[in-house]
mmCIF file of C-alpha atoms in Angstrom:
data_model
loop_
_atom_site.group_PDB
_atom_site.id
_atom_site.type_symbol
_atom_site.label_atom_id
_atom_site.label_comp_id
_atom_site.label_asym_id
_atom_site.label_seq_id
_atom_site.Cartn_x
_atom_site.Cartn_y
_atom_site.Cartn_z
ATOM 1 C CA THR A 1 242.081 156.895 138.701
ATOM 2 C CA ARG A 2 241.423 157.674 142.329
ATOM 3 C CA THR A 3 238.132 156.495 143.808
ATOM 4 C CA ARG A 4 236.121 159.111 145.632
ATOM 5 C CA PRO A 5 235.285 158.581 149.318
ATOM 6 C CA ARG A 6 231.844 157.165 149.955
ATOM 7 C CA SER A 7 229.755 157.315 153.083
ATOM 8 C CA PRO A 8 229.152 153.917 154.674
ATOM 9 C CA GLU A 9 226.311 155.331 156.801
ATOM 10 C CA ASN A 10 222.745 154.310 156.113
ATOM 11 C CA PRO A 11 219.954 156.933 155.883
ATOM 12 C CA ALA A 12 218.871 156.465 159.542
ATOM 13 C CA GLN A 13 222.436 157.063 160.777
ATOM 14 C CA ILE A 14 222.762 160.132 158.558
ATOM 15 C CA ARG A 15 219.459 161.609 159.808
ATOM 16 C CA ALA A 16 220.573 161.196 163.427
ATOM 17 C CA ARG A 17 223.993 162.709 162.756
ATOM 18 C CA VAL A 18 222.726 165.850 161.019
ATOM 19 C CA GLU A 19 219.639 166.606 163.147
ATOM 20 C CA SER A 20 221.401 169.476 164.968
ATOM 21 C CA LEU A 21 222.126 171.291 161.694
ATOM 22 C CA LYS A 22 218.428 171.923 161.059
ATOM 23 C CA GLY A 23 218.599 174.926 163.404
ATOM 24 C CA LEU A 24 220.897 176.875 161.083
ATOM 25 C CA PRO A 25 219.201 180.051 159.861
ATOM 26 C CA ASP A 26 218.747 180.073 156.078
ATOM 27 C CA TYR A 27 219.611 183.336 154.309
ATOM 28 C CA ARG A 28 217.133 182.743 151.470
ATOM 29 C CA ALA A 29 213.444 183.633 151.418
ATOM 30 C CA ARG A 30 212.655 180.817 148.966
ATOM 31 C CA ILE A 31 214.334 177.458 149.476
ATOM 32 C CA GLY A 32 214.786 175.213 146.444
ATOM 33 C CA LEU A 33 216.084 171.656 146.408
ATOM 34 C CA TYR A 34 218.784 172.179 149.026
ATOM 35 C CA PRO A 35 218.017 173.747 152.414
ATOM 36 C CA LEU A 36 221.060 175.404 153.955
ATOM 37 C CA TRP A 37 221.418 172.710 156.601
ATOM 38 C CA THR A 38 221.449 170.076 153.836
ATOM 39 C CA ARG A 39 224.472 171.619 152.133
ATOM 40 C CA VAL A 40 226.310 171.897 155.467
ATOM 41 C CA ALA A 41 225.359 168.297 156.300
ATOM 42 C CA ILE A 42 226.869 167.071 153.024
ATOM 43 C CA GLY A 43 230.083 168.919 153.917
ATOM 44 C CA VAL A 44 230.143 167.402 157.408
ATOM 45 C CA LEU A 45 229.531 163.910 156.059
ATOM 46 C CA ALA A 46 232.254 164.382 153.431
ATOM 47 C CA HIS A 47 234.681 165.481 156.137
ATOM 48 C CA LEU A 48 233.839 162.466 158.314
ATOM 49 C CA CYS A 49 234.464 160.167 155.335
ATOM 50 C CA GLY A 50 237.872 161.704 154.646
ATOM 51 C CA ALA A 51 236.868 163.401 151.406
ATOM 52 C CA PRO A 52 239.223 166.146 150.210
ATOM 53 C CA LYS A 53 238.054 169.634 151.098
ATOM 54 C CA GLY A 54 236.609 172.310 148.833
ATOM 55 C CA GLN A 55 233.494 172.933 146.802
ATOM 56 C CA LYS A 56 234.644 170.895 143.805
ATOM 57 C CA GLU A 57 235.423 167.852 145.933
ATOM 58 C CA GLY A 58 232.189 168.323 147.906
ATOM 59 C CA THR A 59 230.270 168.181 144.644
ATOM 60 C CA LYS A 60 232.003 164.941 143.656
ATOM 61 C CA PHE A 61 231.274 163.468 147.080
ATOM 62 C CA ALA A 62 227.580 164.449 146.866
ATOM 63 C CA LYS A 63 227.282 162.785 143.452
ATOM 64 C CA GLY A 64 228.519 159.541 144.999
ATOM 65 C CA LEU A 65 225.746 159.474 147.605
ATOM 66 C CA SER A 66 222.813 157.132 147.073
ATOM 67 C CA GLN A 67 219.255 158.420 146.581
ATOM 68 C CA GLY A 68 218.410 157.288 150.140
ATOM 69 C CA GLN A 69 221.431 159.077 151.585
ATOM 70 C CA ARG A 70 220.581 162.298 149.734
ATOM 71 C CA ARG A 71 217.000 162.100 150.976
ATOM 72 C CA ALA A 72 218.253 161.593 154.567
ATOM 73 C CA LEU A 73 220.463 164.650 154.109
ATOM 74 C CA GLY A 74 217.401 166.774 153.353
ATOM 75 C CA VAL A 75 217.688 167.057 149.569
ATOM 76 C CA ARG A 76 214.237 167.719 148.164
ATOM 77 C CA PRO A 77 213.008 165.709 145.168
ATOM 78 C CA ASP A 78 213.097 167.273 141.706
ATOM 79 C CA ALA A 79 210.234 167.115 139.182
ATOM 80 C CA ASP A 80 211.157 163.507 138.340
ATOM 81 C CA GLY A 81 211.023 162.439 141.998
ATOM 82 C CA ARG A 82 214.798 161.955 142.204
ATOM 83 C CA TYR A 83 217.098 163.520 144.800
ATOM 84 C CA PRO A 84 219.779 165.407 142.827
ATOM 85 C CA ALA A 85 223.291 166.226 144.020
ATOM 86 C CA PRO A 86 224.125 169.926 144.548
ATOM 87 C CA SER A 87 226.396 171.599 141.997
ATOM 88 C CA GLN A 88 229.676 173.336 142.733
ATOM 89 C CA SER A 89 228.023 176.771 142.445
ATOM 90 C CA THR A 90 225.476 175.708 145.093
ATOM 91 C CA PHE A 91 228.326 175.078 147.534
ATOM 92 C CA CYS A 92 230.013 178.380 146.548
ATOM 93 C CA ARG A 93 226.850 180.354 147.399
ATOM 94 C CA LEU A 94 226.672 178.582 150.746
ATOM 95 C CA MET A 95 230.173 179.707 151.698
ATOM 96 C CA LYS A 96 229.382 183.340 150.850
ATOM 97 C CA HIS A 97 226.187 183.590 152.905
ATOM 98 C CA ILE A 98 226.320 181.213 155.866
ATOM 99 C CA ASP A 99 226.074 182.601 159.415
ATOM 100 C CA ASP A 100 229.539 181.688 160.705
ATOM 101 C CA ASP A 101 228.701 182.147 164.380
ATOM 102 C CA ALA A 102 225.568 179.972 164.208
ATOM 103 C CA LEU A 103 227.468 177.233 162.378
ATOM 104 C CA GLU A 104 230.363 177.327 164.842
ATOM 105 C CA LYS A 105 227.947 177.095 167.778
ATOM 106 C CA ILE A 106 226.365 173.964 166.299
ATOM 107 C CA PHE A 107 229.779 172.412 165.582
ATOM 108 C CA LEU A 108 230.915 173.058 169.153
ATOM 109 C CA GLN A 109 227.714 171.537 170.577
ATOM 110 C CA THR A 110 227.983 168.492 168.319
ATOM 111 C CA GLN A 111 231.647 168.014 169.154
ATOM 112 C CA GLU A 112 230.833 168.104 172.868
ATOM 113 C CA GLN A 113 228.057 165.530 172.386
ATOM 114 C CA LEU A 114 230.427 163.210 170.507
ATOM 115 C CA ARG A 115 233.667 163.779 172.438
ATOM 116 C CA GLY A 116 232.595 165.176 175.787
ATOM 117 C CA PRO A 117 233.799 168.535 177.147
ATOM 118 C CA ALA A 118 237.096 170.086 176.056
ATOM 119 C CA PRO A 119 240.067 168.670 177.996
ATOM 120 C CA ARG A 120 240.904 171.256 180.706
ATOM 121 C CA HIS A 121 244.462 170.009 181.243
ATOM 122 C CA GLU A 122 245.612 170.370 177.619
ATOM 123 C CA LEU A 123 247.490 173.271 176.062
ATOM 124 C CA ILE A 124 245.414 175.633 173.885
ATOM 125 C CA VAL A 125 247.177 176.508 170.634
ATOM 126 C CA LEU A 126 246.188 179.456 168.438
ATOM 127 C CA ASP A 127 247.532 179.310 164.918
ATOM 128 C CA GLY A 128 246.709 181.109 161.703
ATOM 129 C CA LYS A 129 246.620 179.538 158.268
ATOM 130 C CA GLU A 130 245.948 181.014 154.855
ATOM 131 C CA PRO A 131 243.876 178.654 152.685
ATOM 132 C CA ARG A 132 245.107 178.200 149.120
ATOM 133 C CA HIS A 133 241.944 179.698 147.664
ATOM 134 C CA GLY A 134 241.148 182.064 150.517
ATOM 135 C CA GLY A 135 241.440 185.300 148.549
ATOM 136 C CA GLY A 136 244.156 186.595 150.875
ATOM 137 C CA HIS A 137 242.187 185.896 154.038
ATOM 138 C CA ALA A 138 243.578 183.732 156.804
ATOM 139 C CA VAL A 139 241.838 181.788 159.559
ATOM 140 C CA LEU A 140 243.001 181.869 163.176
ATOM 141 C CA THR A 141 242.014 178.658 164.947
ATOM 142 C CA ALA A 142 242.145 177.576 168.600
ATOM 143 C CA VAL A 143 242.529 173.861 169.395
ATOM 144 C CA THR A 144 243.740 171.812 172.340
ATOM 145 C CA VAL A 145 246.875 169.716 172.011
ATOM 146 C CA PRO A 146 247.295 166.762 171.657
ATOM 147 C CA SER A 147 243.576 165.883 171.308
ATOM 148 C CA GLN A 148 242.912 168.489 168.555
ATOM 149 C CA TYR A 149 239.655 169.512 170.258
ATOM 150 C CA TYR A 150 238.312 172.479 168.277
ATOM 151 C CA LEU A 151 237.567 175.544 170.435
ATOM 152 C CA GLY A 152 236.870 178.261 167.886
ATOM 153 C CA SER A 153 238.156 180.261 164.944
ATOM 154 C CA ALA A 154 238.040 183.716 163.445
ATOM 155 C CA LEU A 155 238.651 185.174 159.999
ATOM 156 C CA VAL A 156 241.719 187.394 159.626
ATOM 157 C CA ASP A 157 240.871 190.089 157.090
ATOM 158 C CA THR A 158 243.441 191.115 154.480
ATOM 159 C CA LYS A 159 243.661 194.582 156.076
ATOM 160 C CA THR A 160 244.861 193.343 159.469
ATOM 161 C CA ASN A 161 246.886 190.546 161.076
ATOM 162 C CA GLU A 162 246.377 187.861 163.725
ATOM 163 C CA ILE A 163 247.061 190.090 166.753
ATOM 164 C CA PRO A 164 243.718 191.964 167.020
ATOM 165 C CA VAL A 165 241.817 188.880 165.805
ATOM 166 C CA ALA A 166 243.396 186.752 168.569
ATOM 167 C CA ARG A 167 242.190 189.282 171.146
ATOM 168 C CA GLN A 168 238.646 188.989 169.779
ATOM 169 C CA LEU A 169 238.893 185.184 169.788
ATOM 170 C CA PHE A 170 240.064 185.252 173.430
ATOM 171 C CA GLN A 171 236.710 186.851 174.336
ATOM 172 C CA LYS A 172 234.867 183.775 172.999
ATOM 173 C CA LEU A 173 237.080 181.196 174.741
ATOM 174 C CA ASP A 174 237.093 179.934 178.325
ATOM 175 C CA LEU A 175 240.758 180.572 179.197
ATOM 176 C CA ASP A 176 240.459 180.712 182.992
ATOM 177 C CA GLY A 177 243.315 178.643 184.448
ATOM 178 C CA ARG A 178 244.449 177.483 180.989
ATOM 179 C CA THR A 179 247.805 177.725 179.199
ATOM 180 C CA VAL A 180 247.749 179.219 175.698
ATOM 181 C CA SER A 181 250.458 179.053 173.026
ATOM 182 C CA LEU A 182 250.748 181.709 170.300
ATOM 183 C CA ASP A 183 253.205 182.488 167.495
ATOM 184 C CA ALA A 184 256.055 184.907 168.225
ATOM 185 C CA LEU A 185 254.137 187.466 166.160
ATOM 186 C CA HIS A 186 251.947 188.069 169.231
ATOM 187 C CA THR A 187 254.858 189.445 171.309
ATOM 188 C CA GLN A 188 254.546 192.776 169.481
#
């Protein structure tokens, strides 16, 4: 059997890493065991540890975290005083309700803190991908090459294509003096 990725970070390192996520607006009036930022923080930590993506894999990763790590990630104690791992349905609800723009803003700020500003001399590449379980939706993403510095993304609805979405994404990006590469689809 394959071993699941585990986080080598201690609780103090985890708290420092996820501090910026606490500003995410929660869509719920009553917050149970898992504040919104906690669920996002588990996903970020899983990604940094090389865990496979998706709600099912995120659940497995969360179950492998120690009690101290879960506490540092903001999980609230249950009636027994333990810090439980979120279920798959908890992660599914997160994906349906999260404020995409607020999350992207925090990711961009965190990336800049960790990596510095986006490289101005690198090519910007816009490319669309359709996730396996995306329900027909695709995601158009802008990154720099070769550093893979994330600049932004936008959801491509099933009723449209990348062309109008790329134009909207251009409005969010600093393209002054930059070179951008797009698929041939955008020559229409």
